[in-house]
mmCIF file with all atom_site columns, C-alpha atoms in Angstrom:
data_model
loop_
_atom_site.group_PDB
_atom_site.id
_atom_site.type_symbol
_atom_site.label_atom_id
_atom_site.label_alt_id
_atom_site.label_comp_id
_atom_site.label_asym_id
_atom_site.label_entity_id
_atom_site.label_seq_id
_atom_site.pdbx_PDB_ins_code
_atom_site.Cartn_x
_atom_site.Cartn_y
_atom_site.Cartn_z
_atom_site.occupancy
_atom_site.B_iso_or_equiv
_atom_site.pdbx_formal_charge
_atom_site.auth_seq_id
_atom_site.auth_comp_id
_atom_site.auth_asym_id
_atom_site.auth_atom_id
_atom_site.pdbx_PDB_model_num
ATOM 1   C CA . UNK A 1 1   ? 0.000   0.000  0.000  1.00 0.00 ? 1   UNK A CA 1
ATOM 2   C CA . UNK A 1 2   ? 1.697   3.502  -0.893 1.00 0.00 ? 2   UNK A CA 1
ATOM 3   C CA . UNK A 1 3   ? 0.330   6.284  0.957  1.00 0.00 ? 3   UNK A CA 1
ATOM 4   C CA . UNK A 1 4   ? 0.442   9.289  -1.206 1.00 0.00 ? 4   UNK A CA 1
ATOM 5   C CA . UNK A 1 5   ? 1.861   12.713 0.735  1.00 0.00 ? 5   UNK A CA 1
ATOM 6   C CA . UNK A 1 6   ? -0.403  15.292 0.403  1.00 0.00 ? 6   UNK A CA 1
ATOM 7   C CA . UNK A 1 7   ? 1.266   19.351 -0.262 1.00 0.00 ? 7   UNK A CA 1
ATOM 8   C CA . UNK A 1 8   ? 0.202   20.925 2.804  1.00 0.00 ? 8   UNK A CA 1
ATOM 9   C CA . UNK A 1 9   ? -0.626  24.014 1.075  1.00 0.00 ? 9   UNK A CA 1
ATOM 10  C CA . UNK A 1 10  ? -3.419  21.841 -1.291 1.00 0.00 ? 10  UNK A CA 1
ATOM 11  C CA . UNK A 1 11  ? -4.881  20.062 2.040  1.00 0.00 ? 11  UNK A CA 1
ATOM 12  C CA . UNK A 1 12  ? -5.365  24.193 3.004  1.00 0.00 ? 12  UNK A CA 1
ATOM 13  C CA . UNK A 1 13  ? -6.613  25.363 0.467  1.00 0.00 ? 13  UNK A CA 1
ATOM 14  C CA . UNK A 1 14  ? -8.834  22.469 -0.346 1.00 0.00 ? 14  UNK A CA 1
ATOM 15  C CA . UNK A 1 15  ? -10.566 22.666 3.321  1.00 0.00 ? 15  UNK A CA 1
ATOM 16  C CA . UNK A 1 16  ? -10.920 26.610 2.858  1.00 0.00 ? 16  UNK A CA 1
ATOM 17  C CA . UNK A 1 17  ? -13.347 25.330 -0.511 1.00 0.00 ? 17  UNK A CA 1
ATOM 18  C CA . UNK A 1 18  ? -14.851 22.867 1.630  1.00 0.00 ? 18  UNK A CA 1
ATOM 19  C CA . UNK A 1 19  ? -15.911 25.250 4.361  1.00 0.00 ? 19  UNK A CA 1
ATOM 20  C CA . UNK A 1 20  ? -16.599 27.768 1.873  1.00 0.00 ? 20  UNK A CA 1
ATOM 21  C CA . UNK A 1 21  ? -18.871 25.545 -0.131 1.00 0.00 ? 21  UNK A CA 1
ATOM 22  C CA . UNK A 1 22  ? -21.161 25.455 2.690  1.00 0.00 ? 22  UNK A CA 1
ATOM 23  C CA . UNK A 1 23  ? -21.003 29.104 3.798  1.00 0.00 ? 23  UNK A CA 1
ATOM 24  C CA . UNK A 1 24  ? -18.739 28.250 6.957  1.00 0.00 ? 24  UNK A CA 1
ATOM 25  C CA . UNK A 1 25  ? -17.834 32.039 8.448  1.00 0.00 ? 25  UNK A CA 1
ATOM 26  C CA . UNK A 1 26  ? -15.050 33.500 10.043 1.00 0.00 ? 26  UNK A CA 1
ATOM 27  C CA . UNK A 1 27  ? -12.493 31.429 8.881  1.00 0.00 ? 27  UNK A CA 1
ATOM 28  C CA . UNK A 1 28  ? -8.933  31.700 9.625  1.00 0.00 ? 28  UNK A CA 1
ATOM 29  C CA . UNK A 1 29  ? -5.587  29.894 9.458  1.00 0.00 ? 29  UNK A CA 1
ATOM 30  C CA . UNK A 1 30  ? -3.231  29.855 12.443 1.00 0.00 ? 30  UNK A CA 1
ATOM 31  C CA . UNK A 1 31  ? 0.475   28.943 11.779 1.00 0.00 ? 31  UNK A CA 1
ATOM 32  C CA . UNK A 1 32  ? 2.177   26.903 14.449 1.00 0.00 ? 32  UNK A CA 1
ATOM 33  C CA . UNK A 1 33  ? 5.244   25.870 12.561 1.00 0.00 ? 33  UNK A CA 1
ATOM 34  C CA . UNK A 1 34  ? 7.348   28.588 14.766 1.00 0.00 ? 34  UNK A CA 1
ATOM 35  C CA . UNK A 1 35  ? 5.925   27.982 18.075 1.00 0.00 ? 35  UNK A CA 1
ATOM 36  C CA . UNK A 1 36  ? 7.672   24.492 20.258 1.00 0.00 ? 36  UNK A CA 1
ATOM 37  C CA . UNK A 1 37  ? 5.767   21.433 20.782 1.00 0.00 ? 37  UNK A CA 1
ATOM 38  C CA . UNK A 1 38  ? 2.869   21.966 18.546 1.00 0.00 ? 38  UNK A CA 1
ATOM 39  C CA . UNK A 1 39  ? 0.656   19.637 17.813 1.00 0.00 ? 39  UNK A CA 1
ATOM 40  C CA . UNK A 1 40  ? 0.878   20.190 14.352 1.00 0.00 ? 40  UNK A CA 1
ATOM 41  C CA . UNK A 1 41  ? 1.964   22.937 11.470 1.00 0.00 ? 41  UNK A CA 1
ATOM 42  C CA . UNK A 1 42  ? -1.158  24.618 11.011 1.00 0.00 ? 42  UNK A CA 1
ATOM 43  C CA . UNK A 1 43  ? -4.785  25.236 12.512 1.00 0.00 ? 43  UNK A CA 1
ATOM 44  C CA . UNK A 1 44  ? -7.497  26.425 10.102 1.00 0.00 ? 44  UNK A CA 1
ATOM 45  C CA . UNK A 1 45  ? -10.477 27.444 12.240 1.00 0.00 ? 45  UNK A CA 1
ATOM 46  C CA . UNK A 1 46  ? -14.156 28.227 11.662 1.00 0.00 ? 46  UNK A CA 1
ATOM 47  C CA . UNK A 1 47  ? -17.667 28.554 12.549 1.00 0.00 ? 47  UNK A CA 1
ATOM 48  C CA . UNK A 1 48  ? -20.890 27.342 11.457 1.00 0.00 ? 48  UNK A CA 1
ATOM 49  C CA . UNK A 1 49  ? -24.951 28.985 12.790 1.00 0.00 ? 49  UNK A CA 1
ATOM 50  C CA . UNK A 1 50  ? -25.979 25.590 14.389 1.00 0.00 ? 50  UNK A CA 1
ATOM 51  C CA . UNK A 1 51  ? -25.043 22.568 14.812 1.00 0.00 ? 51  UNK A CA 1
ATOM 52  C CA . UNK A 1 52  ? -26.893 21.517 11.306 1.00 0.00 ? 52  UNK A CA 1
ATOM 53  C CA . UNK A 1 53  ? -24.416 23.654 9.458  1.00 0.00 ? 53  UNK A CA 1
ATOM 54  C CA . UNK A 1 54  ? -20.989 22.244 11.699 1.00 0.00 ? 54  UNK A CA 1
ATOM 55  C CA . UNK A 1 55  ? -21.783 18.742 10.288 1.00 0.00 ? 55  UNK A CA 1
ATOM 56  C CA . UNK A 1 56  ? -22.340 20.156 7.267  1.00 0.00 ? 56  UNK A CA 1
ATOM 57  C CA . UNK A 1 57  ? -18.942 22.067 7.026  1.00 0.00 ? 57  UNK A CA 1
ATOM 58  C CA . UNK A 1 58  ? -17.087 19.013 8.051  1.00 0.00 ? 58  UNK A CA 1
ATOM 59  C CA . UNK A 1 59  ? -18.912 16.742 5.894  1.00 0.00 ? 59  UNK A CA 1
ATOM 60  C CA . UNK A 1 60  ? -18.330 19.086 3.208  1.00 0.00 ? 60  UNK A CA 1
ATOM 61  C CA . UNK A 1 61  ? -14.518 19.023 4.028  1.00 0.00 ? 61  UNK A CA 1
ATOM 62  C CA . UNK A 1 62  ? -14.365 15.395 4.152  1.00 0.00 ? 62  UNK A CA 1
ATOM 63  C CA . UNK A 1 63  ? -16.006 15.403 0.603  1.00 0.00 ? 63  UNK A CA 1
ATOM 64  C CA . UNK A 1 64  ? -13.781 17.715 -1.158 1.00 0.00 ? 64  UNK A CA 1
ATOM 65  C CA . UNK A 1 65  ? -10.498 16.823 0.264  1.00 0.00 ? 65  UNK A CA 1
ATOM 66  C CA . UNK A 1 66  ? -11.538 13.335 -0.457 1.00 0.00 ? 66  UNK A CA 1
ATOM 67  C CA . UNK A 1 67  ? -12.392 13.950 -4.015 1.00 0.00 ? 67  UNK A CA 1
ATOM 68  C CA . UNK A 1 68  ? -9.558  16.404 -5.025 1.00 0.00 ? 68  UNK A CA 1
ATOM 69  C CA . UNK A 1 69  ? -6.619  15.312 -3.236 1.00 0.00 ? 69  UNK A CA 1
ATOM 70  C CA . UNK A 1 70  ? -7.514  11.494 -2.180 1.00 0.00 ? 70  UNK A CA 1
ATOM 71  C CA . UNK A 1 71  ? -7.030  12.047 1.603  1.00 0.00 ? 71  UNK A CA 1
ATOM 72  C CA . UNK A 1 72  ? -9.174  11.378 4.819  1.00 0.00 ? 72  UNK A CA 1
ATOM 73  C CA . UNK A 1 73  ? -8.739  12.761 8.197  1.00 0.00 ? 73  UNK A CA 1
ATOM 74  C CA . UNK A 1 74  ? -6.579  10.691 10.419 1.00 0.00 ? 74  UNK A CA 1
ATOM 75  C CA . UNK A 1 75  ? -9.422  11.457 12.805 1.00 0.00 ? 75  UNK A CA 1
ATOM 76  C CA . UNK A 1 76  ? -12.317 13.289 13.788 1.00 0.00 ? 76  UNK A CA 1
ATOM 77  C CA . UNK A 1 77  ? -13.905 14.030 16.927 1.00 0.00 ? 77  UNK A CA 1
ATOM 78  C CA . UNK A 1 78  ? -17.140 16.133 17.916 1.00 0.00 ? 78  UNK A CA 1
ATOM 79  C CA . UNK A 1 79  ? -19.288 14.544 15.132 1.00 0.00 ? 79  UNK A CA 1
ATOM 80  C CA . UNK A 1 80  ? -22.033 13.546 18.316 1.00 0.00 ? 80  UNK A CA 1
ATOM 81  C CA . UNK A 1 81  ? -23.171 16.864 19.327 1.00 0.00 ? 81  UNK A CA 1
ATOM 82  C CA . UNK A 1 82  ? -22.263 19.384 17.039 1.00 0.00 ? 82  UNK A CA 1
ATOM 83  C CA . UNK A 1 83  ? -20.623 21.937 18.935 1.00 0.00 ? 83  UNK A CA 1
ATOM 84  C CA . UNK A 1 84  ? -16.775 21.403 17.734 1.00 0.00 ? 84  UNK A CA 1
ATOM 85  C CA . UNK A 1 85  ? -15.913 19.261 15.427 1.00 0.00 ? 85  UNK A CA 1
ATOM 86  C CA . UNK A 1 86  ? -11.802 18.375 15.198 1.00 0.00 ? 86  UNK A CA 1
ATOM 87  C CA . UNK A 1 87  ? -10.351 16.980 11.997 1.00 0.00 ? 87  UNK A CA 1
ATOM 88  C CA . UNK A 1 88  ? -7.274  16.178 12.496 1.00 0.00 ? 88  UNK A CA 1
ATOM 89  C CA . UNK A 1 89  ? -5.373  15.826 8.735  1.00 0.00 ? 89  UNK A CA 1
ATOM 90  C CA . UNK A 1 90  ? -2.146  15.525 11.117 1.00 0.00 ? 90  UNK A CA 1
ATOM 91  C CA . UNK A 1 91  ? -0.071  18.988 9.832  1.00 0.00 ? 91  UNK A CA 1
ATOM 92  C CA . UNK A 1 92  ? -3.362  20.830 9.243  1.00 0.00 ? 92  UNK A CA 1
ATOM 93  C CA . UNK A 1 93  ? -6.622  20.029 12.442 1.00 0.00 ? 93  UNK A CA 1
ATOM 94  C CA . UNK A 1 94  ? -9.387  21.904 11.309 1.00 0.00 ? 94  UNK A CA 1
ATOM 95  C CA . UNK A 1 95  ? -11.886 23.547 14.010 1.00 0.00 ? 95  UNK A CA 1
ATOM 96  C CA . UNK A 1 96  ? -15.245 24.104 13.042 1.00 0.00 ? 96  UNK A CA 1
ATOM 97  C CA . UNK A 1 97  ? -17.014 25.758 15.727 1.00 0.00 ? 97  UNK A CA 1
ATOM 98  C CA . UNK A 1 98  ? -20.339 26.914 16.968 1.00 0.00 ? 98  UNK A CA 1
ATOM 99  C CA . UNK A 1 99  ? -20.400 30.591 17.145 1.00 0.00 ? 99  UNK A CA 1
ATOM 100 C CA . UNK A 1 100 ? -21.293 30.470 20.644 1.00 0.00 ? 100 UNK A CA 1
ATOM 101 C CA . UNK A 1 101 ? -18.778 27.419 21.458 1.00 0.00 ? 101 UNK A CA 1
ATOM 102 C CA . UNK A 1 102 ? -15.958 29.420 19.566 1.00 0.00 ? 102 UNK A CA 1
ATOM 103 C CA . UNK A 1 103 ? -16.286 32.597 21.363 1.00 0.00 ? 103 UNK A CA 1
ATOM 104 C CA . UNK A 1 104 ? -16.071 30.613 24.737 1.00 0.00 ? 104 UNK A CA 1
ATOM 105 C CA . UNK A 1 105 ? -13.295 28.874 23.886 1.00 0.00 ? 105 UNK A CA 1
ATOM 106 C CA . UNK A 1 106 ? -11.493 31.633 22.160 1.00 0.00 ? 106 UNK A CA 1
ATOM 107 C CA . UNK A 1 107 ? -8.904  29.218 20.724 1.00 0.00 ? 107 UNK A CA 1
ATOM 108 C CA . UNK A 1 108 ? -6.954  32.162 18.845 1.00 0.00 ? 108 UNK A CA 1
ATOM 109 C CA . UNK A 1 109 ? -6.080  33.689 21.836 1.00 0.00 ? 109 UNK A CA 1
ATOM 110 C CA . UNK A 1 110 ? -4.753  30.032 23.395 1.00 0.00 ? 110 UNK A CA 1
ATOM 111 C CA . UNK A 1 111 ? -2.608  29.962 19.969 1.00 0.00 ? 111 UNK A CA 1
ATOM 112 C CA . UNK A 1 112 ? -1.639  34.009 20.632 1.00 0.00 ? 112 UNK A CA 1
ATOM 113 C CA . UNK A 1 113 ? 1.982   33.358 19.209 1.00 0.00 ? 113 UNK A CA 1
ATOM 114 C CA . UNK A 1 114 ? 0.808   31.766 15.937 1.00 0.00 ? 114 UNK A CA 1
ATOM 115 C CA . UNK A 1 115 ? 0.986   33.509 13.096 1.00 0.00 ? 115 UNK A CA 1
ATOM 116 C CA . UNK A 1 116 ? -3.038  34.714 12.094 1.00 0.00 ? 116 UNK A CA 1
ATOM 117 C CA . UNK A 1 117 ? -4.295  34.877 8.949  1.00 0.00 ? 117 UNK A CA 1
ATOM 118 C CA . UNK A 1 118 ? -8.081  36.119 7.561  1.00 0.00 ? 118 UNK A CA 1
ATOM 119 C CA . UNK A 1 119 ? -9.450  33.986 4.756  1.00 0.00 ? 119 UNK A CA 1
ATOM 120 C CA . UNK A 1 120 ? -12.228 35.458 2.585  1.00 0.00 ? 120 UNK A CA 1
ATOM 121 C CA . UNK A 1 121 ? -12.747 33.140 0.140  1.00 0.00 ? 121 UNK A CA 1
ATOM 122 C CA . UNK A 1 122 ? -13.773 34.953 -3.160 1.00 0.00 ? 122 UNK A CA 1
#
């Protein structure tokens, strides 16, 4: 079985589509890659209205990064209630919040030494 590396800037850009697709809001991509002992390189983190649209943003990621770049999430926890959902791609875990959940949390502040960036997908 070969397992087929994946560009790290594709797997990004292919979950911004997928979140996108599916009108996820407030997106934005954290770099860890110069911070010690992360968990991985790069955080891309979002939120959806209700827990409706979070399982549709992260079946919609699934779908896409499945189709375009033949890859599945190494794992993926939240799926039960709605309110975060983790995908963990292993250099990229996508957040896809509750608007709510995510302002509770507040994860960009936890991250405050990574590297921010604002997506608006066109």
């Amino acid at each position: 079985m070969t397992i087929k590396q994946t560009n790290t800037d594709d797997l990004i850009a292919v979950i911004i589509k997928g979140i996108d697709d599916v009108k996820g809001e407030d997106i934005q991509l954290l770099d860890l890659r110069e911070i010690e002992n992360t968990v991985c390189d790069y955080f891309v983190v979002c939120s959806g209205n209700s827990n409706t649209q979070v399982n549709a943003i992260s079946g919609s990621v699934q779908k896409v990064v499945s189709k375009e770049l033949k890859d599945k999430p190494w794992h993926i926890e939240g799926q039960a209630n709605s309110e975060w959902v983790l995908m963990d791609y292993v250099n990229v875990v996508v957040h896809i919040f509750q608007k709510q959940v995510r302002e509770f949390y507040d994860i960009e502040s936890l991250w405050g030494d990574a590297k921010i960036t604002e997506i608006n997908p066109a």
